[in-house]
Amino acid sequence: MPTPDPAARPTPPLVLLALALFPLLVAGLSLALGQDGNWDLRNYHWYNAYAYLTGREGFDVAPAQVASFYNPTLDLPVYWLAQVLPAKAVGAAIGLVQGLNILPLYGLSLVLLAGLPAGRREVAALALAAIGFFGGGQVGLVGTTFYDNVISLFVLGAAWVVAAKAHVVWDGPPGRAFATVAFGGLLVGSAVGLKQPTLPYAVGLCFAFLLVAGGFWRRFFLSFWFGIGVIAGMALFSGHWMWHLWSRYENPLFPYFNDIIKSPWGVPEAYRDDKFIPPGLLPKLLFPFSWVADPKLVGEIIFRDLRVPVAYVVLLLTPLLLLWGRLRGAAAPAVGDRRPLVYLLVAGALTYLVWLKLFSIYRYLIPLEMLAPLLVVAAIALWPIPVKARAAIALALLALVTVTAKPGTWARIPWSDRFVEVQAPSLPNPDNTIILQTGYAPTSFLITGFPKQVPFLRIHSYFIHPDHGDILLNKGMRERIAAHTGDFYLLVAHWETWTNDHILPFYGLKADLDACQPVTSNLDEPMKLCPVKRAG
């Protein structure tokens, strides 16, 4: 007989009220933490939306460095809101959306705690969901435009669809089962389409079906149809952008994987950020403990959270304890339907392994951080030990990860009237001016403060350099600079004025650093706008 769906039972009114108020609580937390001023916002989140809506792509050249070529779809809602709402309202709206993660976390927790009596189950599920939400990595992102805790709604939603409909997925008619998992795939595929580093979750949730109970063909087609949903979700949210990149730059993922695709617009390199990936087998095995000791191994800020490391240890222990129990002839714990538990555990493990191989950047692990307390509970529920011992161990570990969490800070600033405010000097000849960018500082957001008819060419960054030779981006900028008869300016950070002597000479140009004017904003210290002349 199929296991009853725990979500079908009425939810206690107080729990419903808590779920309804939770996003408002997170909106308030966003306001309390301060306005977002993170590096990525300054580098591309703001500019990419502006460029997409005003048709600047191709008019400007790589002003946001590699990120100039990222899909702008995810950045559009905040940009639109910021045009009509004050900064605090925008920050509260971001927090409100991020607070909605409590809903799939609660739904998943209900499934995992199906063995508890009605009444207690819902309260315990709410507590477990909250423990998942308030991780050190996640809280640091509240109110920010990184969006790792926004695309998490799609990831957690996909897992919730499968777990909550376990009786359909593994016991129901094939048509209903495959449609259910295809919808789950569509959700996580949408996340990948919006933000490519979500790919490990799609891999984990898709291939986990192959390792969960059922006949071979059932498992195969569950995985297959989930994968079809993933592809559909990716096409829905990134198909338009991949076609644009292919049409213009001859690489649908430009500039990534250009070592394979070899678009003439970039150098034949992968362009991957692999500096955080641990080298060698032992560093990989010890990685969760290494980043607890040194958070800079997985990112740019100091934080502490034990959710993933604790889940890592628990998942490693689980097969050993199951084997020990089988050798002892111990009875399997009565946990109801084990398949959604096993599915989530396998999906979580596969996701982590793919993340470790591709990125090893902690921000991309935020959905797994939120899931980690649930995985701990799911794994311990399978241990062949007395129920009171299982409960005591789970509660102790949940308490440990809760009290030891220490959120990091991503460049918070005092609240401004508007989300982004830029004050640029007036230009005497804006209809015939080119502004050049050099260095590595995130300056593209400042473009929104200049007249729209002024193009920005980033002749040097961590993405592009004059010594890259005749790649088409360099060639196009050289031709535009050579043909230009109007004014030139250099937009540069004061700590990167060395580029005047080392980069501009490639183009026969020289900036007058004594005549610079400040470009000010609410997000960063002033940048320099310096007149440029042809050398010699």
Coordinates of C-alpha atoms in Angstrom, one line a residue, residues 4-222:
P4 CA 0.1 8.3 2.8
D5 CA 1.2 11.8 1.7
P6 CA 2.0 13.7 5.0
A7 CA 1.5 17.0 3.2
A8 CA -2.1 16.1 2.7
R9 CA -2.9 16.5 6.4
P10 CA -4.1 19.9 7.6
T11 CA -1.4 22.2 8.7
P12 CA -1.9 23.7 12.2
P13 CA -2.9 27.4 12.1
L14 CA 0.2 28.5 14.1
V15 CA 2.5 26.8 11.7
L16 CA 0.7 28.3 8.8
L17 CA 1.1 31.7 10.4
A18 CA 4.8 31.2 11.0
L19 CA 5.3 30.1 7.4
A20 CA 3.4 33.2 6.2
L21 CA 5.4 35.6 8.4
F22 CA 8.8 34.0 7.8
P23 CA 9.5 35.8 4.5
L24 CA 8.6 39.1 6.2
L25 CA 11.1 38.3 8.9
V26 CA 13.8 37.7 6.3
A27 CA 12.8 41.0 4.6
G28 CA 13.4 42.7 8.0
L29 CA 16.7 40.9 8.4
S30 CA 17.7 42.3 5.0
L31 CA 17.1 45.8 6.1
A32 CA 18.9 45.3 9.4
L33 CA 22.0 43.9 7.6
G34 CA 22.4 46.9 5.4
Q35 CA 22.4 47.6 1.7
D36 CA 24.1 45.3 -0.7
G37 CA 27.3 46.7 -2.3
N38 CA 29.0 43.4 -3.3
W39 CA 31.7 43.2 -6.0
D40 CA 29.6 41.2 -8.4
L41 CA 26.8 43.8 -8.2
R42 CA 29.3 46.5 -9.1
N43 CA 30.9 44.4 -11.8
Y44 CA 28.0 43.0 -13.7
H45 CA 24.6 42.4 -12.0
W46 CA 23.6 46.0 -12.4
Y47 CA 25.3 46.7 -15.7
N48 CA 24.2 43.5 -17.5
A49 CA 20.5 44.3 -16.9
Y50 CA 21.0 47.9 -18.0
A51 CA 22.9 46.8 -21.1
Y52 CA 20.3 44.2 -22.1
L53 CA 17.4 46.6 -21.7
T54 CA 19.1 49.5 -23.6
G55 CA 20.7 47.4 -26.3
R56 CA 24.3 48.2 -25.4
E57 CA 25.7 44.7 -25.9
G58 CA 28.2 45.1 -28.7
F59 CA 28.1 48.9 -28.4
D60 CA 30.2 48.5 -25.2
V61 CA 33.0 45.9 -25.2
A62 CA 33.4 43.6 -22.2
P63 CA 33.0 46.4 -19.6
A64 CA 32.1 43.8 -16.9
Q65 CA 35.0 41.6 -17.8
V66 CA 34.1 37.9 -18.3
A67 CA 30.8 38.5 -16.7
S68 CA 29.8 40.8 -19.5
F69 CA 28.6 37.7 -21.4
Y70 CA 26.5 36.2 -18.6
N71 CA 22.8 35.7 -19.1
P72 CA 21.2 38.9 -17.8
T73 CA 17.7 37.4 -17.2
L74 CA 18.2 36.8 -13.5
D75 CA 19.3 40.5 -13.0
L76 CA 16.3 42.1 -14.6
P77 CA 13.7 42.0 -11.7
V78 CA 15.9 43.8 -9.2
Y79 CA 17.0 46.4 -11.9
W80 CA 13.3 47.0 -12.8
L81 CA 12.3 47.3 -9.1
A82 CA 15.2 49.7 -8.4
Q83 CA 13.9 52.1 -11.1
V84 CA 10.6 52.7 -9.3
L85 CA 11.3 51.8 -5.6
P86 CA 13.6 53.3 -3.0
A87 CA 16.7 51.2 -2.0
K88 CA 15.2 49.9 1.2
A89 CA 12.1 48.6 -0.6
V90 CA 14.3 46.8 -3.1
G91 CA 16.4 45.3 -0.3
A92 CA 13.2 44.2 1.5
A93 CA 11.8 42.6 -1.7
I94 CA 15.0 40.7 -2.2
G95 CA 14.9 39.4 1.3
L96 CA 11.2 38.5 1.0
V97 CA 11.9 36.3 -2.0
Q98 CA 14.8 34.7 -0.3
G99 CA 12.7 34.0 2.7
L100 CA 10.4 31.9 0.6
N101 CA 13.0 29.1 0.8
I102 CA 11.3 28.1 4.0
L103 CA 8.4 26.6 2.0
P104 CA 10.2 23.9 0.1
L105 CA 12.4 23.3 3.2
Y106 CA 9.3 22.8 5.3
G107 CA 7.7 20.5 2.7
L108 CA 10.8 18.4 2.5
S109 CA 11.0 18.2 6.3
L110 CA 7.4 17.0 6.5
V111 CA 8.3 14.1 4.2
L112 CA 11.4 13.2 6.2
L113 CA 9.5 13.4 9.6
A114 CA 6.5 11.4 8.4
G115 CA 7.0 8.9 11.3
L116 CA 6.2 11.5 13.9
P117 CA 2.6 12.0 15.2
A118 CA 0.5 14.6 13.6
G119 CA 0.8 17.9 15.4
R120 CA 4.4 17.3 16.5
R121 CA 5.4 16.5 12.9
E122 CA 4.5 20.0 11.6
V123 CA 6.2 21.8 14.5
A124 CA 9.3 19.7 14.1
A125 CA 9.3 20.2 10.4
L126 CA 9.1 24.0 10.8
A127 CA 12.1 23.9 13.2
L128 CA 14.1 21.7 10.9
A129 CA 13.4 24.0 8.0
A130 CA 14.4 27.1 10.0
I131 CA 17.7 25.4 11.0
G132 CA 18.3 24.7 7.3
F133 CA 17.6 28.3 6.4
F134 CA 19.8 30.1 9.0
G135 CA 23.2 28.8 7.8
G136 CA 26.3 30.9 8.0
G137 CA 26.7 31.1 4.2
Q138 CA 23.0 31.7 3.5
V139 CA 22.4 34.4 6.1
G140 CA 25.4 36.4 4.7
L141 CA 23.6 36.4 1.3
V142 CA 20.3 37.7 2.6
G143 CA 19.4 40.9 0.7
T144 CA 22.3 40.5 -1.8
T145 CA 22.2 40.1 -5.6
F146 CA 24.3 37.0 -5.7
Y147 CA 21.0 35.1 -6.1
D148 CA 22.4 31.7 -4.9
N149 CA 19.6 31.8 -2.4
V150 CA 17.1 32.7 -5.1
I151 CA 17.8 29.9 -7.5
S152 CA 17.7 27.7 -4.5
L153 CA 13.9 28.0 -4.7
F154 CA 14.0 26.0 -8.0
V155 CA 16.5 23.5 -6.6
L156 CA 14.7 22.8 -3.3
G157 CA 11.4 22.9 -5.2
A158 CA 12.6 20.2 -7.5
A159 CA 13.6 18.0 -4.6
W160 CA 10.3 18.7 -2.9
V161 CA 8.3 17.7 -5.9
V162 CA 10.1 14.3 -6.1
A163 CA 10.0 13.6 -2.3
A164 CA 6.5 14.7 -1.7
K165 CA 5.2 12.6 -4.6
A166 CA 7.3 9.5 -3.8
H167 CA 4.3 7.3 -4.0
V168 CA 3.6 8.5 -7.5
V169 CA 7.3 8.5 -8.6
W170 CA 8.1 5.0 -7.6
D171 CA 4.7 3.3 -7.4
G172 CA 2.3 5.3 -9.6
P173 CA 1.5 4.8 -13.3
P174 CA 4.5 5.5 -15.6
G175 CA 2.8 8.4 -17.2
R176 CA 2.2 10.2 -14.0
A177 CA 5.5 9.3 -12.5
F178 CA 7.5 10.6 -15.6
A179 CA 5.4 13.8 -15.8
T180 CA 6.1 14.4 -12.1
V181 CA 9.9 14.0 -12.4
A182 CA 9.9 16.0 -15.6
F183 CA 8.4 18.9 -13.8
G184 CA 11.0 18.5 -11.1
G185 CA 13.7 18.6 -13.8
L186 CA 12.1 21.7 -15.3
L187 CA 12.5 23.5 -12.0
V188 CA 16.1 22.7 -11.5
G189 CA 16.8 23.2 -15.2
S190 CA 15.4 26.6 -14.9
A191 CA 17.9 27.3 -12.1
V192 CA 20.7 26.2 -14.4
G193 CA 19.4 28.4 -17.2
L194 CA 19.4 31.4 -14.9
K195 CA 22.7 30.6 -13.3
Q196 CA 25.0 28.0 -14.8
P197 CA 26.9 27.1 -11.5
T198 CA 23.6 25.4 -10.4
L199 CA 24.5 22.5 -12.8
P200 CA 25.8 20.2 -10.0
Y201 CA 22.2 20.1 -8.5
A202 CA 20.7 19.1 -11.9
V203 CA 23.3 16.3 -12.1
G204 CA 22.7 15.1 -8.6
L205 CA 18.9 15.2 -8.7
C206 CA 18.9 13.5 -12.1
F207 CA 21.3 10.6 -11.6
A208 CA 20.1 9.9 -8.1
F209 CA 17.2 8.0 -9.6
L210 CA 19.6 5.4 -11.0
L211 CA 20.7 4.4 -7.5
V212 CA 17.3 4.3 -5.7
A213 CA 14.9 1.3 -5.5
G214 CA 13.0 0.0 -8.5
G215 CA 13.6 -2.0 -11.6
F216 CA 16.3 -0.9 -14.0
W217 CA 13.9 0.5 -16.7
R218 CA 11.9 2.4 -14.1
R219 CA 15.0 3.9 -12.7
F220 CA 16.4 4.7 -16.2
F221 CA 13.2 6.4 -17.4
L222 CA 12.8 8.4 -14.2

